[in-house]
Amino acid sequence: MDFDLNAALNDYQAYIYALEARPTPAASAPPPPQLPSAAWANPSAKRPTTYQDLPTEVIARIGDYVPVQDVMPFSTVDRRTYYAMQTRRLIHNYWQRAKQAATFQSIHRLLDEMDGTLADPAQYTEPLDALCQRLKTLKAGRTRVFKRLFAAAQRIPQDGVQIQKALLLMHRHFTYEREWMELFDFAYALAEQREPGQDNVWPELALGLSNFSLDTPETPEFAQWYYKILARLPSLSVAEQAQIIPTLTRLLDKFNQADPRIPELYTLLHDYALRLPPSHQGASVGALASYVWQLPEAEQSARYVQMRDWALSLPDDQWGAALQRLPEGLGSFSPKRQAQELALLERYLGRVPTAQRPQAAVGLIRSIYFINDTLAKRGWQQGLSLLNGAGEAALWEVLSELRANGVLWRRNNRQWKVAMGEITRFMKANHFSKPAQARIQDSVSWLRSRPD
């Protein structure tokens, strides 16, 4: 591609606005004053450095920080910039082709070409990120492409693990179980190669266990991998443990409820959560409370009380995090006990930080799926009370999340009438406009539909 000077002059971009060229004195301006002889001897007294004075290597370095979509406009600043941006222009070309790749063969051809021209693994970041999005469009060869992209991301120093995380989260939604098990094994092996203390994909691998079948003698893979992830917990960072413990708790329902390993696993997860600093305990405590029904009946009540009191003892932001799952633990109790526990929780709702109130509201309202129908109205009232003053967007966020969780889809006509009564009361109490109320009411069919 030849340099087009006319294009350069007519497409000057914002990146150089702060680096203006050296001004040219007007013809009528008086001659500049003569600097003292000392100034000539002192380099610091000279004019400031401008963009035109920068070495080509510095311009290329600046170009590394230009977003890939803006590489071509930046390259047209002037001739030197165009040639300094040669490598970035090549990466831009790969990125454009990656966004359009639609077949197994085209992706492999592109990766082969990149392997032959890009010397720095970090230069793969933007094209690989675009290729990850194209995986969804493949009809064949997806497993081989996943492995190649995952392995290429392994070589990228900083951004590679984020690409791997995205691949794992995306791919588990459209993969057959046997295919996923092969990819899980492949990703686990590469994760083991990362240095201790480095950011890693362990939380995403733990989440991927939900794709495995229930633990049975015929399909023992789930339990094998569950124990492998569990054994890694002590060596992981606090943040990773705080992500993985709630996931492993929720995965206890993959075991047969009569499995004698469940109480042991529950206790082990409880102990791991207890070792976390209080600033990271909330989600784990909420998850442990929500799964007391997995324990022997004689233990359930005492365990729930233990989890509830633990949650209440946490800092406000961790209490808010715990509340997103805590009410689900009421499912196995009598209606009288459920009413008592909801009344107790109500006294502490004011502690939930504003930013966490929508998710805490989802947690409280989701409890209607687990508590007695006669208490469902109270669950709606408590959850919606957390949104007072928040407006239409917050209410819509909560209702959309409830739909995504399947809570609204499973409501019968009587239960839905209770729900809409409380939603309408909430909107009126918060002085929603007539159009805002109409938008929510007109969305009833969608809210009640089966989640995507």
PDB file of C-alpha atoms in Angstrom, residues 154 186-196 198 200 202 232:
ATOM      1  CA  GLN A 154      -1.382 -19.079  26.635  1.00  0.00           C
ATOM      2  CA  PHE A 186      -7.015 -29.576  27.541  1.00  0.00           C
ATOM      3  CA  ALA A 187      -7.618 -26.242  29.330  1.00  0.00           C
ATOM      4  CA  TYR A 188      -6.852 -27.733  32.740  1.00  0.00           C
ATOM      5  CA  ALA A 189      -3.476 -29.008  31.516  1.00  0.00           C
ATOM      6  CA  LEU A 190      -2.508 -25.563  30.223  1.00  0.00           C
ATOM      7  CA  ALA A 191      -3.750 -23.890  33.413  1.00  0.00           C
ATOM      8  CA  GLU A 192      -1.381 -26.101  35.403  1.00  0.00           C
ATOM      9  CA  GLN A 193       1.537 -24.688  33.396  1.00  0.00           C
ATOM     10  CA  ARG A 194       1.019 -21.133  34.625  1.00  0.00           C
ATOM     11  CA  GLU A 195       3.249 -19.958  37.441  1.00  0.00           C
ATOM     12  CA  PRO A 196       1.782 -19.917  40.989  1.00  0.00           C
ATOM     13  CA  GLN A 198      -0.393 -15.688  38.125  1.00  0.00           C
ATOM     14  CA  ASN A 200      -5.513 -18.159  35.930  1.00  0.00           C
ATOM     15  CA  TRP A 202      -9.550 -21.886  37.774  1.00  0.00           C
ATOM     16  CA  ARG A 232      -6.445 -26.668  44.349  1.00  0.00           C
TER      17      ARG A 232
END
